[in-house]
JSON list of C-alpha atoms in Angstrom, two decimals:
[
{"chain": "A", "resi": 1, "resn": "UNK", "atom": "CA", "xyz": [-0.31, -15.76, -5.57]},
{"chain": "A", "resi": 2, "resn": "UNK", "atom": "CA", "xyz": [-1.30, -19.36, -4.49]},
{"chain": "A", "resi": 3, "resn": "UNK", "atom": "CA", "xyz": [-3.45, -18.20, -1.96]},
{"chain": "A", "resi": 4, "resn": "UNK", "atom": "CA", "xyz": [-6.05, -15.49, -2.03]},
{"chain": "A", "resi": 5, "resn": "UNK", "atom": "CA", "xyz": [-7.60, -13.84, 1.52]},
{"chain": "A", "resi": 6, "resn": "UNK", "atom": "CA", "xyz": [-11.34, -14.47, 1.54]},
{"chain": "A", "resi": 7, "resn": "UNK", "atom": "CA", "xyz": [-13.49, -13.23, 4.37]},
{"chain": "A", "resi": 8, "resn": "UNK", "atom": "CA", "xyz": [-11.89, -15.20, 7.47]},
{"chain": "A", "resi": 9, "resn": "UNK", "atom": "CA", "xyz": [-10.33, -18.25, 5.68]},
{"chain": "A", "resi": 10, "resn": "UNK", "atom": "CA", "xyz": [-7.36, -18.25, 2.54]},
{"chain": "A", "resi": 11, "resn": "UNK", "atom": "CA", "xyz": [-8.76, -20.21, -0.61]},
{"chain": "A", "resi": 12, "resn": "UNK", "atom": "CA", "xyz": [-5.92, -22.49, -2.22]},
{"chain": "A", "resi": 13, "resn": "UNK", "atom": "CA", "xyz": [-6.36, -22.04, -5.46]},
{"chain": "A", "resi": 14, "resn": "UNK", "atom": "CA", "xyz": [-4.56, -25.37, -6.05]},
{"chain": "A", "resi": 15, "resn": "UNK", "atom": "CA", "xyz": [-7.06, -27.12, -3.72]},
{"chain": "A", "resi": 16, "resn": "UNK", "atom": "CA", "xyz": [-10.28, -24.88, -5.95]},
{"chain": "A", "resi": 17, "resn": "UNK", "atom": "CA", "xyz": [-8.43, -24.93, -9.24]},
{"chain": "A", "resi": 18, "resn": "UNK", "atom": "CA", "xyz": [-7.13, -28.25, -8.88]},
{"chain": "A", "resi": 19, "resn": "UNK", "atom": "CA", "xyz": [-3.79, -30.12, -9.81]},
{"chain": "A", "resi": 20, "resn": "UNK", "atom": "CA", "xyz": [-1.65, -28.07, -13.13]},
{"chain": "A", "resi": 21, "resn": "UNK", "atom": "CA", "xyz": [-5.17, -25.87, -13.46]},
{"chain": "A", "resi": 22, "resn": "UNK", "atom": "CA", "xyz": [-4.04, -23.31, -10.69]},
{"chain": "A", "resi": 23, "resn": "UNK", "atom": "CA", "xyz": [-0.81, -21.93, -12.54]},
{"chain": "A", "resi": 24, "resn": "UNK", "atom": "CA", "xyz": [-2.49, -21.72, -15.95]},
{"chain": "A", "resi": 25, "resn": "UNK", "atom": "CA", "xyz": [-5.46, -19.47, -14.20]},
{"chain": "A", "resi": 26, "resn": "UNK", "atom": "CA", "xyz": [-2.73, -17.10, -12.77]},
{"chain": "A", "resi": 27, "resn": "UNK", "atom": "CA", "xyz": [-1.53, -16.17, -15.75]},
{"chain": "A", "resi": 28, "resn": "UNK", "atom": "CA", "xyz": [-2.18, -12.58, -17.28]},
{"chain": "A", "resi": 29, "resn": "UNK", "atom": "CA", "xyz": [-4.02, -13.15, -20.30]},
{"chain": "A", "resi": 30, "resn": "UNK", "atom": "CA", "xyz": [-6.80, -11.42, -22.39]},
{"chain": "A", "resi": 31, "resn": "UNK", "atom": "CA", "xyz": [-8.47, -13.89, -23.46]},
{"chain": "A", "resi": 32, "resn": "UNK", "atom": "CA", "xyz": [-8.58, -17.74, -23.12]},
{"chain": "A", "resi": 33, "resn": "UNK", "atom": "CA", "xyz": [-9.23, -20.87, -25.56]},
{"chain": "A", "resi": 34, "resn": "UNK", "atom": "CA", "xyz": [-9.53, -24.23, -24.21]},
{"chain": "A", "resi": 35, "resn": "UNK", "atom": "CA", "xyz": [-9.31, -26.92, -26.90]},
{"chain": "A", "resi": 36, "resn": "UNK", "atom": "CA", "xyz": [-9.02, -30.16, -25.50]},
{"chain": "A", "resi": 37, "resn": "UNK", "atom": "CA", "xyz": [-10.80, -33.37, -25.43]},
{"chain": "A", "resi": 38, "resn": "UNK", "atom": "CA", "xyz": [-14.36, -34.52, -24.19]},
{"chain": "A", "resi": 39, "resn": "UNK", "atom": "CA", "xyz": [-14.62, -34.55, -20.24]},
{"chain": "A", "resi": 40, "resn": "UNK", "atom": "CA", "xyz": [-11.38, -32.35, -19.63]},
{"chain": "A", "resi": 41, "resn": "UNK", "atom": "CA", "xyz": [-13.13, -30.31, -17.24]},
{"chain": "A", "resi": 42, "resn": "UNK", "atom": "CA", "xyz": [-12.86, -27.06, -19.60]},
{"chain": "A", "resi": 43, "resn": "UNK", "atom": "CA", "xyz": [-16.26, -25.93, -18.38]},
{"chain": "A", "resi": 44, "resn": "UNK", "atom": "CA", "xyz": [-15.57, -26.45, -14.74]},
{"chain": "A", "resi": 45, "resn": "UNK", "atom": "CA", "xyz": [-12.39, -24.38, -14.54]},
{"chain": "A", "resi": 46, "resn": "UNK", "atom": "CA", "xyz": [-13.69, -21.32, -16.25]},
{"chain": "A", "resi": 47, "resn": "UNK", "atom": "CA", "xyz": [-16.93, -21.30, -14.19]},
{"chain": "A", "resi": 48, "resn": "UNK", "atom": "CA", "xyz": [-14.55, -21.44, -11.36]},
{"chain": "A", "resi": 49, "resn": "UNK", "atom": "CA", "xyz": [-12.76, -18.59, -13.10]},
{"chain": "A", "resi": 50, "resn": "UNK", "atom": "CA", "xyz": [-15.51, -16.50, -13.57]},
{"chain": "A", "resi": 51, "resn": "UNK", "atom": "CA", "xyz": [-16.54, -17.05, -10.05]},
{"chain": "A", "resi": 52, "resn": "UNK", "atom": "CA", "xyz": [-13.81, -15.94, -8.15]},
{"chain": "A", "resi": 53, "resn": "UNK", "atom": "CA", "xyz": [-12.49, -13.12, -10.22]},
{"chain": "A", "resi": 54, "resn": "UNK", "atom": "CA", "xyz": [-16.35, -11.63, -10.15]},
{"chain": "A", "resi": 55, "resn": "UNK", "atom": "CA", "xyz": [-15.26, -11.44, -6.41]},
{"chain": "A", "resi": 56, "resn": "UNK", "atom": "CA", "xyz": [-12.18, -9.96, -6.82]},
{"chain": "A", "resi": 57, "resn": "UNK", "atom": "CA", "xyz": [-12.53, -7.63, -9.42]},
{"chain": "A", "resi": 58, "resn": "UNK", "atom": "CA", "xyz": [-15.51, -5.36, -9.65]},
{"chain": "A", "resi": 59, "resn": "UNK", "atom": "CA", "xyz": [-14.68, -4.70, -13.59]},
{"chain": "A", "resi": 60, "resn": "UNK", "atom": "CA", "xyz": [-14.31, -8.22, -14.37]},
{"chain": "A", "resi": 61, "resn": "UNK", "atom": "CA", "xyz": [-16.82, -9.04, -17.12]},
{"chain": "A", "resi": 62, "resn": "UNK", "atom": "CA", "xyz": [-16.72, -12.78, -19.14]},
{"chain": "A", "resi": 63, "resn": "UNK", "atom": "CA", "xyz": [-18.52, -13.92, -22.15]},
{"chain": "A", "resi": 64, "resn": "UNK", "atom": "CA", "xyz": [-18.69, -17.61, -22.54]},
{"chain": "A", "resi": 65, "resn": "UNK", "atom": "CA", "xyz": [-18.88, -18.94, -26.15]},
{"chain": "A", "resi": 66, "resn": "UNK", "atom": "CA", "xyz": [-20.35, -22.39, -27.21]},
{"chain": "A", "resi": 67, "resn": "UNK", "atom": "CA", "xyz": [-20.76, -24.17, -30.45]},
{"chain": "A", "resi": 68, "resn": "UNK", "atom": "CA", "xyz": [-24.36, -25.26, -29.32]},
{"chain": "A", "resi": 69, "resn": "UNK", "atom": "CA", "xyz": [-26.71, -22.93, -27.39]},
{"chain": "A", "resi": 70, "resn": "UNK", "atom": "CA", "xyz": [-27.80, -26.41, -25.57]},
{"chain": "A", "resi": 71, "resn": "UNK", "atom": "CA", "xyz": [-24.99, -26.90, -24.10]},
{"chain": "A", "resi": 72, "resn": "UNK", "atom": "CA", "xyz": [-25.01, -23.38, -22.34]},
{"chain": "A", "resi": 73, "resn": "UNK", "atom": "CA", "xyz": [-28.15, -25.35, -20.60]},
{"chain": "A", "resi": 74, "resn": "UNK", "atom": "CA", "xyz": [-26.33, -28.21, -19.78]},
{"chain": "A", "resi": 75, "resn": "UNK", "atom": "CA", "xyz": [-22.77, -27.79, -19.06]},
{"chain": "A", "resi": 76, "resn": "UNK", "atom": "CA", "xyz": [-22.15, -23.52, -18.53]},
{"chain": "A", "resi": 77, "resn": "UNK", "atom": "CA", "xyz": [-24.66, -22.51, -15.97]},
{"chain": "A", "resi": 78, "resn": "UNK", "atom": "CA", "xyz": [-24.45, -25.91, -13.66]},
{"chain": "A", "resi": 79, "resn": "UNK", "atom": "CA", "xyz": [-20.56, -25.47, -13.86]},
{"chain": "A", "resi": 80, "resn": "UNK", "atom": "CA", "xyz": [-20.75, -22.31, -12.57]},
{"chain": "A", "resi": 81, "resn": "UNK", "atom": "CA", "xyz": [-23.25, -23.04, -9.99]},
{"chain": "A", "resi": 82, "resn": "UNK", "atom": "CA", "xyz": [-21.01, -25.52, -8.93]},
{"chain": "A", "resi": 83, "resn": "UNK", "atom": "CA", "xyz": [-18.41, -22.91, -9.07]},
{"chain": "A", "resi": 84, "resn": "UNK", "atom": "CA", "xyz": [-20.05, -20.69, -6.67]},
{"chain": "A", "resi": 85, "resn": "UNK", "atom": "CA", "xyz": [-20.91, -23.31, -4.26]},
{"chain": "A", "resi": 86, "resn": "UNK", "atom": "CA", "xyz": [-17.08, -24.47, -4.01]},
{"chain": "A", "resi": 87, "resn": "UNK", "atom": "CA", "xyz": [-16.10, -21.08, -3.37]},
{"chain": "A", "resi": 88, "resn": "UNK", "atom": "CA", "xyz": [-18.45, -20.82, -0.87]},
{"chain": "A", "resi": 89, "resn": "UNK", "atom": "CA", "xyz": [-17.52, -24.02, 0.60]},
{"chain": "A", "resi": 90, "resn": "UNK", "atom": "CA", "xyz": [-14.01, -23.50, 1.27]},
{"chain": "A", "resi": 91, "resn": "UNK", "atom": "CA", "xyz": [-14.09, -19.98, 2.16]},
{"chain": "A", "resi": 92, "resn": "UNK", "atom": "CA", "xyz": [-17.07, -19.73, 4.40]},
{"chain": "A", "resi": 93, "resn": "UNK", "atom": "CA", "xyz": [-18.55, -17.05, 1.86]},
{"chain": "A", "resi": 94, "resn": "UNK", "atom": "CA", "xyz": [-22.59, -16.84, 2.46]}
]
């Protein structure tokens, strides 16, 4: 499952995902916990998460939990902006 059919053009998840990120998305799991350090791009994969299994799955429902409703502002909805406009870059997506 490295590479997912979307419209015309395959995604690489390891290209969207990025380097190690790409096999720890594929695995099945309830629920996930990051816990890492500042800047380790824990926002950024789970938008990108989010974003492409919203396409995929038509049940697919998230809840994203922060310490500090600021950072919702700041980090949550611009990562998954971002997200979106990845997908859309690489798979042609409008």
């Amino acid at each position: 499952m490295n590479k997912i059919l979307a419209l015309n053009k395959s995604l690489s998840l390891r290209r969207y995902f990025g380097k190690n990120y790409d096999e720890f998305i594929t695995l099945k799991k309830l629920y996930t916990i990051f816990k890492t350090g500042k800047s380790a791009k824990k926002s950024t994969e789970i938008a990108r998460y989010i974003v492409l299994m919203a396409f995929l799955d038509q049940r697919f429902c998230a809840v994203v939990l922060r310490k500090v409703l600021l950072d919702h502002e700041k980090s949550t909805f611009p990562a998954i902006i971002k997200a979106f406009n990845r997908l859309q870059e690489q798979t042609g997506y409008n």
